[in-house]
Each structure stands twice: as structure tokens, then as C-alpha cells.
Coordinates of N, CA and C and ligand atoms in Angstrom, one line a residue:
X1 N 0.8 -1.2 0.0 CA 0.0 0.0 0.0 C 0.9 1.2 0.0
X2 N 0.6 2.0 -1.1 CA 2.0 3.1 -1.0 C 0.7 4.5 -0.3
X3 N 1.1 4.4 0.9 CA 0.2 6.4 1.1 C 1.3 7.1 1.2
X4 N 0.8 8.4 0.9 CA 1.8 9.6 0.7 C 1.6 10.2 2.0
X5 N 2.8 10.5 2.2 CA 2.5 10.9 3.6 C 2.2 12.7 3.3
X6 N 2.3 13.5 2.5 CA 2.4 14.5 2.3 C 0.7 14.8 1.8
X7 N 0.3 16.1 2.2 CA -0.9 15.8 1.3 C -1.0 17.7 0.3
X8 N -1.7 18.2 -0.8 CA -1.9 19.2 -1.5 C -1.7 20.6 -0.3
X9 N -1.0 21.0 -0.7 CA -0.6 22.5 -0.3 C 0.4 22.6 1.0
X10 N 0.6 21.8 1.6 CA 2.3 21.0 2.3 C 2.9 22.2 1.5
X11 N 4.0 22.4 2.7 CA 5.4 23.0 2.2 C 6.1 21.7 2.4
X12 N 7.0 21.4 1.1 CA 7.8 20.3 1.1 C 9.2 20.8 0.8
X13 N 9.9 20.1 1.2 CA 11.6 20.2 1.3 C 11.9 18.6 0.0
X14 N 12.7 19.4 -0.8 CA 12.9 18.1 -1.8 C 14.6 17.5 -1.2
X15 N 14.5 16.1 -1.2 CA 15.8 15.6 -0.7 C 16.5 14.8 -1.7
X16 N 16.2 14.4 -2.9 CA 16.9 13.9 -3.9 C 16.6 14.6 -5.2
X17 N 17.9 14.6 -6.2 CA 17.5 14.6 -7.6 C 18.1 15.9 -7.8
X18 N 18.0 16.5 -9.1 CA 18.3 18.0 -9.8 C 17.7 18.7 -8.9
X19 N 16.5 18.6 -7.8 CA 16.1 19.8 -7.4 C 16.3 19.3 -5.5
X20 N 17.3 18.9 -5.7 CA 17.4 18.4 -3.6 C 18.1 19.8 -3.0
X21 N 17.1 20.3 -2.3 CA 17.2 21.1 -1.3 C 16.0 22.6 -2.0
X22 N 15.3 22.5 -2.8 CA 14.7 23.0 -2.9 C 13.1 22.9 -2.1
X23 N 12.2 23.8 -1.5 CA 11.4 23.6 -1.1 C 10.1 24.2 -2.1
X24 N 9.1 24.2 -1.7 CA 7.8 24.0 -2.6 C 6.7 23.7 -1.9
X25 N 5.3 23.9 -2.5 CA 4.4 24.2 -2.1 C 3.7 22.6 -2.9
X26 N 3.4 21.9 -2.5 CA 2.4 20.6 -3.0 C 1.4 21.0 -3.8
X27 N 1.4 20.9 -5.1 CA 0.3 21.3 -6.1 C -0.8 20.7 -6.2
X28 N -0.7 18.9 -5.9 CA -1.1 18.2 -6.4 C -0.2 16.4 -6.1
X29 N -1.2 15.6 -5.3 CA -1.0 14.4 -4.9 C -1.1 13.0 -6.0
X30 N -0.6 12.8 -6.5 CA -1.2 11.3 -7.3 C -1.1 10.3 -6.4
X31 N -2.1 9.7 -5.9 CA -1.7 9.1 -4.5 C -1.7 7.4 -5.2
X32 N -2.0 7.0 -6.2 CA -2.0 6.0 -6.7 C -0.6 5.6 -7.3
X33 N 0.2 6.5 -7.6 CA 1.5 6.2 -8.2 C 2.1 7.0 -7.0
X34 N 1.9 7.5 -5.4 CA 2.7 7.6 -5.0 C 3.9 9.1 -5.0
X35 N 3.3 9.8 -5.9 CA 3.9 10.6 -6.5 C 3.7 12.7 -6.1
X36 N 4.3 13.4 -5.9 CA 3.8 14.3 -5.6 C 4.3 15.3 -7.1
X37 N 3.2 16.5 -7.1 CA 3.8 17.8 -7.9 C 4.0 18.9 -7.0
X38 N 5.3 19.4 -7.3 CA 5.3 20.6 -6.4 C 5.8 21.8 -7.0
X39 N 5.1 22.8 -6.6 CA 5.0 24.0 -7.3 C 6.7 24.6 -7.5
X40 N 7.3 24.6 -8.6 CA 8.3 25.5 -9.1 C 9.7 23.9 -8.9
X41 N 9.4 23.1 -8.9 CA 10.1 21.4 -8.7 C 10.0 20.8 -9.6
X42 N 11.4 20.3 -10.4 CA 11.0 19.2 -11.5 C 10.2 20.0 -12.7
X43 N 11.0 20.8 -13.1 CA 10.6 21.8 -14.3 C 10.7 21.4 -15.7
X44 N 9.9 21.0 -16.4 CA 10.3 20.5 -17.5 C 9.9 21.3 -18.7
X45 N 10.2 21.2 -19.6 CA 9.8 21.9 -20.9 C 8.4 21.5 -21.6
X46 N 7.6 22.1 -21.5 CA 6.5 21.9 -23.1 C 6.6 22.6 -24.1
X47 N 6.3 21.6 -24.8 CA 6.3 22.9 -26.4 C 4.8 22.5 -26.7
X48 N 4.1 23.7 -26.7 CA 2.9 23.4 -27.3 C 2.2 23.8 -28.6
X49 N 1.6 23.1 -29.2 CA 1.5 23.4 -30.5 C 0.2 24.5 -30.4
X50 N -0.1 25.5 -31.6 CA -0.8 26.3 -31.6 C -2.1 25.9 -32.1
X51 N -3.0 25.5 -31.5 CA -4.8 25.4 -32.0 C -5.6 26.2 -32.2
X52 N -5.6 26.3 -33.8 CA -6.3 27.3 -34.3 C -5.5 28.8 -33.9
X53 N -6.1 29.4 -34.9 CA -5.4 31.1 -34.7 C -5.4 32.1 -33.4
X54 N -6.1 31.4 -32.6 CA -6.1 32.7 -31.3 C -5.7 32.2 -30.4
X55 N -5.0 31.1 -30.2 CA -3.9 30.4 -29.5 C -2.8 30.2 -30.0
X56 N -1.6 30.9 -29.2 CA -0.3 30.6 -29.4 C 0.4 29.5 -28.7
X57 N 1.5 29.3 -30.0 CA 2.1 27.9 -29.8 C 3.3 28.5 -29.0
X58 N 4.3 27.4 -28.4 CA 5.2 28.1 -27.9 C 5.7 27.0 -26.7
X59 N 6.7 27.2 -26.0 CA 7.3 26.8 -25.0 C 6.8 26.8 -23.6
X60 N 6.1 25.7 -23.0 CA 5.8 26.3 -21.6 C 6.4 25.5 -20.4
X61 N 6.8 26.1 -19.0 CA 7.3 25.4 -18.6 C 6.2 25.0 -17.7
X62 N 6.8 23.8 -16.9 CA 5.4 23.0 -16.1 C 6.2 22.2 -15.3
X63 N 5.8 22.1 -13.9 CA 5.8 21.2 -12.8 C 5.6 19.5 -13.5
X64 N 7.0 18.8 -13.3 CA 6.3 17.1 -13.9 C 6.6 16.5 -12.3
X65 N 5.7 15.6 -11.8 CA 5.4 15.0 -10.4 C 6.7 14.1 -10.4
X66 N 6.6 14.4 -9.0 CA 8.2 13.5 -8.7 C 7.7 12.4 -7.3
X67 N 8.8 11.6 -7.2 CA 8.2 10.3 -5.8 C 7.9 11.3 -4.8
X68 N 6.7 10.5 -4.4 CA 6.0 11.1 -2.6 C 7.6 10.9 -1.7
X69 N 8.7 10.0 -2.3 CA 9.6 9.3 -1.2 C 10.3 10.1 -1.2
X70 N 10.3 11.2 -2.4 CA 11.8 12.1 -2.2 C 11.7 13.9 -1.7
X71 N 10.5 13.5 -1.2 CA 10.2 14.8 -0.6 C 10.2 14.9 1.3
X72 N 10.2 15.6 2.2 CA 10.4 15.9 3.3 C 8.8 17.1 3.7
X73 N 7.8 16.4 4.2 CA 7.2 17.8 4.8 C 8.0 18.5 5.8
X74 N 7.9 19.6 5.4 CA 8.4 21.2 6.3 C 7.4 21.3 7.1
X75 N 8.1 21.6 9.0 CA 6.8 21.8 9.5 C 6.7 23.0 9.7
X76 N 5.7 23.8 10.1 CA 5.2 24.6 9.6 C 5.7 25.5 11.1
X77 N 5.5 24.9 12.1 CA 5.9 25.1 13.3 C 7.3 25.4 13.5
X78 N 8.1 24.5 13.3 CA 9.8 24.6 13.7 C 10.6 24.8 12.1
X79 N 10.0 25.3 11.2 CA 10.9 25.3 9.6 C 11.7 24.5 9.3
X80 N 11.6 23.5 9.6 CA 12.4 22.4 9.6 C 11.7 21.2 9.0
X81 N 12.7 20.4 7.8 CA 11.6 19.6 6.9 C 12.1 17.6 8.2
X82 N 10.7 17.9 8.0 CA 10.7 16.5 9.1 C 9.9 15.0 8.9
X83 N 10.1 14.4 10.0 CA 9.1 13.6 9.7 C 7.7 13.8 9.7
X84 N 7.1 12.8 9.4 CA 5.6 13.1 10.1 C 5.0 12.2 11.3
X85 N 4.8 12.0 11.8 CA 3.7 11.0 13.0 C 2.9 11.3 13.5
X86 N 1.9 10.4 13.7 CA 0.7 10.4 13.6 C 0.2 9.7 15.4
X87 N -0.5 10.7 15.6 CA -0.9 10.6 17.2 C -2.4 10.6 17.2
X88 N -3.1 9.7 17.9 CA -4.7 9.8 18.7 C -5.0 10.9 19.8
X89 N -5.8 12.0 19.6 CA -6.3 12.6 20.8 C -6.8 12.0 21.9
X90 N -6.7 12.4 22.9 CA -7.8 12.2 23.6 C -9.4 12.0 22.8
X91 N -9.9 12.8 22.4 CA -10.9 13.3 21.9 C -11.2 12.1 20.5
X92 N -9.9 11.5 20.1 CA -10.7 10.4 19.7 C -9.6 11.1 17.8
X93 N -9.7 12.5 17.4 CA -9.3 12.7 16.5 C -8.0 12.2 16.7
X94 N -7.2 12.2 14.9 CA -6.1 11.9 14.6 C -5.4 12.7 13.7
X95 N -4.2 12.9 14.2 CA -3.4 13.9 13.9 C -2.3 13.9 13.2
X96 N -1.4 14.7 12.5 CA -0.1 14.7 12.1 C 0.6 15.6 13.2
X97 N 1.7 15.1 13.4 CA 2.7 15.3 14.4 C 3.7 15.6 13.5
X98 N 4.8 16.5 14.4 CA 6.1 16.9 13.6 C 7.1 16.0 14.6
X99 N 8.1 15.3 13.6 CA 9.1 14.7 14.9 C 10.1 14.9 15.6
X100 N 10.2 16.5 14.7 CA 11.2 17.4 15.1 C 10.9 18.0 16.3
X101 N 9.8 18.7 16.2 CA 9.2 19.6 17.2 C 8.4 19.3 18.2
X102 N 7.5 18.3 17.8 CA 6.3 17.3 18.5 C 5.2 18.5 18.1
X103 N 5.1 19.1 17.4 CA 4.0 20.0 17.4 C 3.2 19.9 16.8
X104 N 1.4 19.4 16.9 CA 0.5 19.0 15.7 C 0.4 19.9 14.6
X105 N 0.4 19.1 13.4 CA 0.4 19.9 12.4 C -1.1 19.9 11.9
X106 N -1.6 19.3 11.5 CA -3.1 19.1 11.5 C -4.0 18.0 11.9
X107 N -4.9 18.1 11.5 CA -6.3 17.0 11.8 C -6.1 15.7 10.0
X108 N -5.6 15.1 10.7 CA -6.0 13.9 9.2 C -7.4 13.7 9.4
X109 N -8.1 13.6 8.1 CA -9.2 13.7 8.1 C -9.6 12.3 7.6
X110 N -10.0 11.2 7.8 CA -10.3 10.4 7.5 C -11.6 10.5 6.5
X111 N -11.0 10.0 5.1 CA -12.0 10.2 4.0 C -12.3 9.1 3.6
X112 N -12.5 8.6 2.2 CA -13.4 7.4 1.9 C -12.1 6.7 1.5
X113 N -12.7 5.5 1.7 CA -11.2 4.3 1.7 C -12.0 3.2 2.5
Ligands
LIG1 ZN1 8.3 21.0 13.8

């Protein structure tokens, strides 16, 4: 079962590849392949062709998704890209924890699954 531990709009800290030590903003999860996009990370080239006359063709650049594994959430608390763990309230909710700081980062929301 691959879950990402990271979820959309995370500040992430990149730890491998052409963009290690860059951080970024989570654009977008593919959680089936595992994979994250992150804003201004893993920049690749498009060239797109021009459709019809009132669209221009041309060069664009674009975020291509890279492994959930090679990224680090940044906690938001201590700026420091950390682990994550996951703690039960009292109250019954469940949480993301920073392992650096111990500081809750949010409420995991348990969705459909
Ligand atoms: Zn922290």
C-alpha cells in the first residue's frame, strides 16, 4: 500500500535529484502512483502546438510530479523539513505530528477508503 504521507498545499523540502534542497508548495497528490507535484520542482519543458489562430504555440514550462519518497514535509511550526507522525487525541481525532518539534500539524481527516 503506498500512502503519501504528504498531502496538497504542504510545504515540502525536496531531498533527492536535480532539485534536492529546494522547497515548494504541493500542487497536487497522485496518490496511486505515489507521486507528488510541487510548485516550481522538476521543471520540464513543453512545447505546445498552436490550436487554431487565437492560441499561441510556444514553449511552456510546467511542474512534472516526482516520488512522494523524495520529498520531506516542512513543518510549519519549527521550519524544519521533518518527519511526520501520527498521534490519537484524547478526543478520539487523529493527527499529524512533527518529529522534530512534536507539534501538531493538523487533523488527518479520514475520507473514503
Ligand atoms: Zn516541527
Amino acid at each position: 500500500m503506498s500512502k503519501v504521507h504528504v498531502k496538497k498545499d504542504d510545504n515540502v523540502y525536496v531531498l533527492t535529484g536535480k532539485n534536492a534542497g529546494k522547497t515548494g508548495k504541493v500542487l497536487k497528490v497522485i496518490a496511486d502512483d505515489a507521486r507528488v507535484i510541487v510548485e516550481g520542482v522538476n521543471m520540464s519543458v513543453k512545447h505546445k502546438k498552436p490550436r487554431g489562430r487565437n492560441q499561441q504555440g510556444g514553449i511552456i514550462n510546467q511542474e512534472s510530479a516526482i516520488s512522494s519518497s523524495n520529498v520531506m514535509l516542512v513543518c510549519a511550526k519549527c521550519k524544519r523539513p521533518s518527519k511526520v507522525g501520527h498521534k490519537i487525541l484524547e478526543n478520539g481525532e487523529k493527527v499529524r505530528v512533527c518529529k522534530a518539534c512534536g507539534e501538531i500539524i493538523d487533523t488527518v481527516r479520514e475520507g473514503k477508503k
